[in-house]
Coordinates of N, CA and C in Angstrom, one line a residue:
M17 N -30.3 18.4 4.8 CA -30.3 16.8 4.7 C -29.7 16.1 5.1
G18 N -28.8 16.8 6.0 CA -27.8 15.9 6.9 C -26.8 15.1 6.2
F19 N -26.0 15.8 5.0 CA -25.2 15.3 4.1 C -23.8 15.4 5.3
N20 N -22.7 14.3 4.9 CA -21.4 14.6 5.5 C -20.9 16.2 4.9
F21 N -20.4 16.5 6.1 CA -19.8 18.1 5.7 C -18.8 18.2 4.6
L22 N -17.7 17.0 4.8 CA -16.4 16.9 4.3 C -17.0 16.6 2.7
A23 N -18.2 16.2 2.4 CA -18.3 15.9 0.7 C -17.8 16.8 -0.3
P24 N -18.2 18.0 -0.2 CA -17.3 18.9 -0.5 C -15.8 19.0 -1.0
F25 N -15.6 18.4 0.0 CA -13.7 18.6 0.4 C -13.4 17.5 -0.4
I26 N -13.9 16.7 -0.2 CA -13.6 15.1 -0.7 C -13.9 15.2 -2.6
L27 N -14.4 15.8 -2.8 CA -14.9 16.1 -4.6 C -14.2 16.8 -4.8
L28 N -13.6 17.8 -4.0 CA -12.5 18.6 -4.6 C -11.3 17.8 -5.1
L29 N -10.8 17.2 -3.9 CA -9.3 16.5 -4.1 C -9.9 15.4 -5.0
I30 N -11.1 14.7 -5.2 CA -10.7 13.7 -6.2 C -10.9 14.6 -7.8
L31 N -11.2 15.9 -7.7 CA -11.0 16.6 -8.9 C -9.8 16.9 -9.1
S32 N -8.9 17.2 -8.0 CA -8.0 17.9 -8.3 C -6.6 16.9 -8.6
C33 N -7.4 15.8 -8.8 CA -6.3 14.5 -9.0 C -6.5 14.1 -10.3
G34 N -7.4 14.7 -11.0 CA -7.6 14.8 -12.6 C -8.3 13.2 -12.7
G35 N -8.3 12.6 -14.5 CA -8.9 11.7 -15.0 C -7.4 10.3 -14.4
M36 N -7.7 9.4 -14.3 CA -6.7 8.0 -13.7 C -6.6 7.6 -15.6
K37 N -5.3 6.8 -15.1 CA -5.2 6.0 -16.5 C -6.3 4.9 -16.5
Q38 N -6.6 4.7 -18.0 CA -7.4 3.8 -18.1 C -7.0 2.7 -18.1
S39 N -7.9 1.3 -17.8 CA -7.8 0.1 -18.4 C -9.1 -0.5 -19.4
G40 N -8.5 -0.9 -20.5 CA -10.1 -1.3 -21.2 C -11.0 -1.0 -21.2
S41 N -10.9 0.6 -22.0 CA -12.1 1.7 -22.1 C -12.6 1.6 -23.6
E42 N -13.3 1.6 -23.8 CA -13.9 1.7 -25.2 C -12.7 3.0 -25.7
E43 N -12.2 2.2 -27.0 CA -11.1 3.4 -28.0 C -11.7 4.5 -28.3
N44 N -13.2 4.9 -28.7 CA -13.8 5.8 -29.2 C -14.1 6.6 -28.2
L45 N -14.0 6.4 -27.0 CA -14.4 7.5 -26.1 C -12.9 8.3 -25.7
K46 N -11.8 7.8 -26.8 CA -10.7 9.1 -26.2 C -11.0 10.1 -26.5
D47 N -11.6 10.5 -27.7 CA -12.2 11.7 -28.3 C -13.7 12.0 -27.3
F48 N -13.3 13.5 -26.8 CA -13.8 14.3 -26.0 C -15.1 14.5 -26.5
Q49 N -15.5 14.5 -27.4 CA -17.1 14.6 -28.1 C -17.4 13.5 -28.5
K50 N -16.8 12.1 -28.5 CA -17.5 11.3 -28.5 C -18.0 11.2 -27.2
L51 N -17.3 11.2 -26.0 CA -17.7 11.4 -25.1 C -18.8 11.9 -24.4
S52 N -19.0 13.0 -24.9 CA -19.9 14.3 -24.8 C -21.3 13.6 -25.5
E53 N -21.2 13.2 -26.4 CA -22.7 12.2 -27.1 C -23.0 11.3 -26.3
L54 N -22.0 10.4 -25.7 CA -22.2 9.4 -25.2 C -23.3 9.9 -23.9
V55 N -22.6 10.4 -23.0 CA -23.5 11.1 -21.8 C -24.6 11.8 -22.6
N56 N -24.6 12.6 -23.4 CA -26.1 13.3 -23.4 C -26.9 12.0 -24.2
S57 N -26.4 11.2 -24.7 CA -27.5 9.9 -25.0 C -28.0 9.5 -24.1
R58 N -27.7 9.6 -23.1 CA -28.1 8.9 -21.8 C -28.4 7.2 -21.7
E59 N -27.4 6.6 -22.5 CA -27.2 5.1 -22.7 C -26.1 5.0 -22.2
F60 N -25.8 4.5 -21.1 CA -24.3 4.4 -20.6 C -24.4 3.6 -19.7
E61 N -23.3 3.1 -19.1 CA -23.2 2.1 -17.8 C -21.3 3.0 -17.2
I62 N -21.5 2.6 -16.0 CA -20.2 3.3 -15.6 C -19.8 1.6 -14.6
E63 N -19.1 1.2 -14.5 CA -18.4 0.3 -13.8 C -16.8 0.7 -13.6
N64 N -16.9 -0.1 -12.2 CA -15.8 0.8 -11.0 C -15.0 -0.2 -10.5
E65 N -13.4 0.3 -10.3 CA -12.5 -0.7 -10.4 C -12.1 -0.4 -9.0
W66 N -12.0 0.5 -8.1 CA -11.9 1.3 -7.2 C -13.0 1.8 -5.7
L67 N -13.0 1.6 -4.6 CA -13.6 2.4 -3.8 C -13.0 2.6 -2.8
M68 N -13.1 4.1 -2.6 CA -12.3 4.6 -1.7 C -13.4 5.2 -0.3
P69 N -13.4 4.1 0.4 CA -14.1 4.8 1.9 C -13.6 5.9 2.6
L70 N -13.8 6.9 3.4 CA -13.6 7.9 3.8 C -12.6 7.4 5.1
G71 N -11.2 7.7 5.2 CA -10.7 7.3 6.1 C -10.1 6.2 5.9
G72 N -10.4 5.3 5.1 CA -9.8 3.8 4.9 C -9.0 3.6 3.3
S73 N -8.7 2.2 3.3 CA -7.7 2.3 2.2 C -8.7 1.8 1.1
M74 N -8.1 2.3 0.0 CA -8.8 1.7 -0.9 C -9.0 0.2 -1.2
I75 N -10.0 -0.2 -1.7 CA -10.7 -1.4 -1.8 C -10.7 -1.6 -3.8
N76 N -10.1 -3.1 -3.9 CA -10.1 -3.1 -5.2 C -11.3 -3.8 -6.2
L77 N -12.2 -3.3 -7.0 CA -13.5 -4.0 -7.0 C -13.5 -5.3 -8.1
I78 N -12.2 -5.3 -9.3 CA -12.5 -6.1 -10.3 C -12.9 -7.3 -9.2
G79 N -13.8 -7.8 -10.4 CA -15.0 -9.2 -9.8 C -15.7 -8.8 -9.2
N80 N -15.9 -7.6 -8.6 CA -17.4 -7.6 -7.5 C -18.2 -7.0 -8.9
P81 N -19.7 -7.2 -8.8 CA -20.8 -6.5 -9.0 C -21.0 -5.4 -8.9
N82 N -20.9 -4.3 -9.9 CA -21.3 -2.8 -9.3 C -21.6 -2.4 -10.8
Y83 N -22.4 -1.6 -10.8 CA -22.8 -0.5 -11.8 C -23.6 0.9 -11.2
I84 N -23.4 1.9 -12.3 CA -24.5 2.8 -12.5 C -24.9 2.8 -13.8
R85 N -26.1 2.8 -14.3 CA -26.6 2.4 -15.1 C -27.7 3.3 -15.8
F86 N -27.6 4.1 -16.8 CA -28.6 5.4 -17.4 C -29.1 4.9 -18.5
K87 N -30.5 4.9 -18.8 CA -31.2 4.6 -19.8 C -32.3 5.9 -19.4
A88 N -32.2 6.9 -20.7 CA -33.1 7.6 -21.1 C -33.2 8.8 -19.7
D89 N -34.3 8.9 -19.0 CA -34.6 9.4 -17.9 C -34.7 8.6 -16.4
S90 N -33.8 7.2 -16.8 CA -33.9 6.7 -15.4 C -32.5 6.4 -15.2
V91 N -32.4 5.5 -14.0 CA -31.0 5.6 -13.4 C -31.1 4.3 -12.8
D92 N -30.3 3.0 -12.7 CA -30.0 1.9 -12.0 C -28.7 1.8 -11.1
V93 N -28.4 1.9 -10.2 CA -27.4 1.9 -9.1 C -27.3 1.0 -8.5
F94 N -26.0 0.4 -8.4 CA -25.6 -0.5 -7.4 C -24.2 -0.5 -7.4
L95 N -23.9 -0.5 -5.8 CA -22.7 0.1 -5.5 C -22.2 -0.5 -4.3
P96 N -21.2 -1.3 -4.1 CA -21.0 -1.9 -2.9 C -20.1 -0.6 -1.7
Y97 N -20.6 -1.0 -0.5 CA -20.1 0.0 0.5 C -19.5 -0.3 1.5
F98 N -18.6 -0.1 2.0 CA -17.6 -0.3 3.3 C -17.6 1.4 3.7
G99 N -18.2 1.2 5.0 CA -18.0 2.5 5.9 C -18.9 2.5 7.2
V100 N -19.0 3.9 7.1 CA -19.9 3.7 8.5 C -21.5 4.5 8.1
R101 N -22.5 4.1 8.8 CA -23.8 4.0 8.7 C -23.9 4.8 10.2
Q102 N -24.5 6.3 9.6 CA -24.7 7.4 10.6 C -26.3 7.0 11.2
S103 N -27.0 6.6 10.8 CA -28.3 6.3 11.2 C -29.1 5.8 10.2
G104 N -30.4 5.2 10.7 CA -31.0 4.3 9.9 C -30.7 3.2 9.0
G105 N -31.3 2.6 8.0 CA -31.2 1.3 7.6 C -31.9 0.3 8.7
G106 N -31.8 -1.2 8.2 CA -32.0 -2.4 8.5 C -31.4 -3.3 8.8
Y107 N -31.6 -4.1 9.5 CA -30.8 -5.9 8.9 C -31.3 -6.1 7.9
G108 N -30.5 -7.2 7.1 CA -30.9 -7.8 5.9 C -30.4 -7.1 4.9
G109 N -30.8 -7.2 3.2 CA -30.4 -6.2 2.5 C -29.6 -6.7 2.1
N110 N -28.4 -6.1 0.9 CA -27.4 -6.3 0.8 C -25.8 -5.1 1.4
G111 N -26.4 -4.3 2.0 CA -26.1 -3.2 2.6 C -25.0 -2.3 1.9
G112 N -25.4 -2.2 0.3 CA -24.8 -1.7 -0.7 C -25.6 -0.3 -0.6
I113 N -25.0 0.9 -1.7 CA -26.1 1.8 -2.1 C -26.4 1.4 -3.8
T114 N -27.9 1.4 -3.4 CA -28.8 1.1 -4.4 C -30.1 2.0 -4.7
Y115 N -30.2 2.1 -5.9 CA -31.2 3.1 -6.5 C -31.9 2.3 -7.6
T116 N -32.8 2.8 -7.9 CA -33.7 2.6 -9.2 C -34.8 3.6 -9.4
G117 N -34.6 4.6 -10.4 CA -35.5 4.9 -10.6 C -35.4 6.5 -11.5
P118 N -36.2 7.7 -11.3 CA -36.1 8.7 -12.3 C -34.7 9.3 -12.1
V119 N -33.9 9.7 -12.9 CA -33.0 10.8 -12.2 C -33.1 12.1 -12.2
K120 N -33.3 12.2 -10.7 CA -33.6 13.5 -10.3 C -32.9 14.4 -10.1
D121 N -32.9 16.0 -10.4 CA -32.2 17.1 -10.0 C -30.8 16.9 -11.0
L122 N -31.2 16.5 -12.2 CA -30.2 16.5 -13.3 C -29.3 17.4 -13.5
E123 N -28.2 18.0 -13.3 CA -27.3 18.8 -13.8 C -26.0 18.3 -14.6
I124 N -25.8 18.4 -15.9 CA -24.6 17.9 -16.7 C -24.0 19.8 -17.3
S125 N -22.4 19.3 -16.7 CA -22.1 20.6 -16.8 C -20.6 19.9 -17.8
E126 N -20.2 20.7 -18.9 CA -18.3 20.1 -19.7 C -17.7 21.4 -19.5
G127 N -16.6 20.5 -18.9 CA -15.5 21.2 -18.9 C -14.6 21.0 -20.1
A128 N -15.0 21.5 -21.3 CA -14.3 21.4 -22.7 C -12.9 21.9 -22.3
A129 N -12.5 22.4 -21.4 CA -10.7 22.9 -21.3 C -10.4 21.8 -20.9
N130 N -10.8 21.2 -19.5 CA -10.4 20.7 -18.7 C -10.4 18.6 -19.7
K131 N -11.6 19.0 -20.7 CA -12.2 17.7 -20.9 C -12.8 16.9 -20.0
N132 N -13.7 17.1 -19.0 CA -14.2 16.6 -18.4 C -15.6 17.0 -18.5
I133 N -16.6 16.0 -18.1 CA -17.7 16.1 -17.9 C -18.5 15.6 -16.2
Q134 N -19.3 17.1 -16.1 CA -19.4 16.8 -14.6 C -21.5 16.7 -14.5
L135 N -21.8 15.4 -14.2 CA -23.5 14.7 -14.0 C -23.4 14.9 -12.6
N136 N -24.5 15.8 -11.9 CA -24.9 15.4 -10.7 C -26.2 15.1 -10.7
F137 N -26.8 14.1 -9.7 CA -28.1 14.4 -9.6 C -28.2 13.4 -7.8
S138 N -29.9 13.6 -7.7 CA -29.8 12.8 -6.7 C -31.0 11.9 -6.7
G139 N -31.1 10.9 -5.9 CA -32.6 10.0 -5.7 C -32.5 9.5 -4.2
K140 N -34.0 8.6 -3.9 CA -33.9 8.5 -2.4 C -34.5 6.9 -2.7
H141 N -33.5 6.1 -1.8 CA -34.0 4.8 -1.4 C -34.3 4.4 0.2
N142 N -35.6 4.1 -0.1 CA -35.9 3.8 1.3 C -36.0 5.1 1.8
S143 N -35.6 5.4 3.0 CA -35.7 6.3 3.7 C -34.2 7.6 3.4
E144 N -33.5 7.3 2.9 CA -32.3 7.3 2.7 C -32.2 8.2 1.2
N145 N -31.9 9.7 1.6 CA -31.4 10.5 0.2 C -30.0 10.2 0.1
L146 N -30.0 9.9 -1.3 CA -28.5 9.8 -1.6 C -28.2 11.2 -2.8
E147 N -26.9 11.4 -3.2 CA -26.1 12.3 -4.1 C -25.5 11.9 -4.7
F148 N -25.5 12.2 -6.4 CA -24.4 11.1 -6.7 C -24.1 12.9 -7.5
F149 N -21.8 12.4 -7.4 CA -21.7 13.5 -8.0 C -20.3 13.1 -8.7
I150 N -20.9 12.7 -10.3 CA -19.5 12.1 -11.1 C -18.9 13.1 -12.2
T151 N -18.0 12.8 -12.2 CA -16.8 13.2 -13.2 C -16.4 12.1 -14.1
L152 N -16.5 12.8 -15.5 CA -16.3 11.6 -16.7 C -15.4 12.2 -17.4
Y153 N -13.8 11.8 -17.7 CA -12.9 12.2 -18.3 C -12.4 11.7 -19.7
Q154 N -11.7 12.6 -20.6 CA -11.7 12.0 -21.9 C -10.8 10.9 -21.6
G155 N -11.3 9.7 -22.3 CA -10.5 8.8 -22.1 C -11.4 7.5 -21.7
G156 N -12.3 7.8 -20.9 CA -13.3 7.3 -20.2 C -13.2 6.4 -19.0
S157 N -12.3 7.2 -18.2 CA -12.0 7.0 -17.0 C -13.1 7.8 -16.1
V158 N -14.1 7.5 -14.7 CA -15.1 7.9 -14.2 C -14.5 7.8 -12.8
T159 N -14.9 9.2 -11.6 CA -14.7 9.3 -10.1 C -16.2 9.7 -9.6
T160 N -16.6 8.9 -9.0 CA -18.0 9.1 -8.3 C -17.9 9.2 -7.4
L161 N -18.6 10.5 -6.4 CA -18.6 10.1 -5.2 C -20.4 10.1 -4.6
V162 N -20.6 9.6 -3.4 CA -21.9 9.4 -3.2 C -22.0 10.0 -2.0
S163 N -22.9 10.8 -1.7 CA -23.2 11.4 -0.1 C -24.5 11.1 0.1
S164 N -24.7 10.3 1.7 CA -26.1 10.0 1.8 C -26.2 11.0 3.3
S165 N -27.6 10.2 3.4 CA -28.3 11.1 4.8 C -28.2 10.4 5.6
Q166 N -27.5 8.6 5.2 CA -27.5 7.9 6.6 C -26.1 7.5 6.6
R167 N -25.2 7.8 5.8 CA -24.0 7.0 5.7 C -22.9 7.9 5.0
Q168 N -21.3 7.7 5.8 CA -20.1 8.8 5.6 C -20.2 8.7 3.8
S169 N -19.9 9.7 3.2 CA -19.3 9.6 1.6 C -18.4 8.9 1.2
I170 N -18.7 8.3 0.1 CA -17.6 7.4 -0.6 C -17.5 7.7 -1.7
S171 N -16.0 7.1 -2.5 CA -15.9 7.3 -3.6 C -15.2 6.4 -4.0
Y172 N -15.4 6.3 -5.6 CA -15.0 5.4 -6.1 C -14.3 5.8 -8.0
R173 N -13.8 4.9 -8.4 CA -13.1 4.9 -9.5 C -13.4 3.6 -10.7
G174 N -13.7 4.4 -11.9 CA -14.4 3.3 -12.5 C -14.2 3.7 -14.3
N175 N -14.6 3.5 -15.1 CA -15.0 3.5 -16.6 C -16.0 3.5 -16.8
V176 N -16.4 4.3 -18.1 CA -17.7 4.4 -18.6 C -17.3 3.5 -20.1
K177 N -18.8 2.8 -20.5 CA -19.0 2.3 -21.7 C -20.3 2.7 -22.2
P178 N -20.5 2.4 -23.6 CA -22.2 2.6 -24.2 C -22.8 1.0 -23.3
L179 N -23.8 1.1 -23.2 CA -24.9 0.2 -22.7 C -24.6 -0.8 -23.8
P180 N -25.2 -1.8 -23.4 CA -24.9 -3.2 -24.9 C -26.2 -3.1 -25.6
E181 N -26.1 -3.4 -27.2 CA -27.1 -3.2 -27.8 C -28.4 -4.4 -27.2
E182 N -29.3 -4.2 -27.1 CA -30.3 -5.2 -26.9 C -30.3 -6.5 -27.3
G183 N -30.1 -7.7 -26.6 CA -29.9 -9.0 -27.3 C -28.7 -9.8 -27.3
Q184 N -27.7 -8.9 -26.6 CA -26.1 -9.1 -26.3 C -25.7 -9.8 -25.0

């Protein structure tokens, strides 16, 4: 698929750092069982506070729109991207990582001992193949690694919360 060969090493580095201290996450997500129920409901949103490009400095995303929204068997992704595009792409557009559609090749594994949940899935936007590796920690903090067929891998840190109820 042409994904960056460093992606597995970056993922291991992120996982070894463990969950980050959360700020403003939902109080009820401090219970691992509630986090597990939220993930299994597939009705949640991830909003990131930090972006970490490969070989670059961390970038604060607070105040910048970004999200990964799960709704049943589909996902809507909008993530800013700062890094190197290896091939493809065109002029125009937002330059970020976007995907809207079915959650393909979804794998969910719970690490009850470490109190985390690993969620992996893939998607395709135009000619770009995307792989998402998301780790959700007790307390609601999240790390996300995105590998692309056309860009360097990039990671994000943020928090998970339930989707707002309709009409809010």
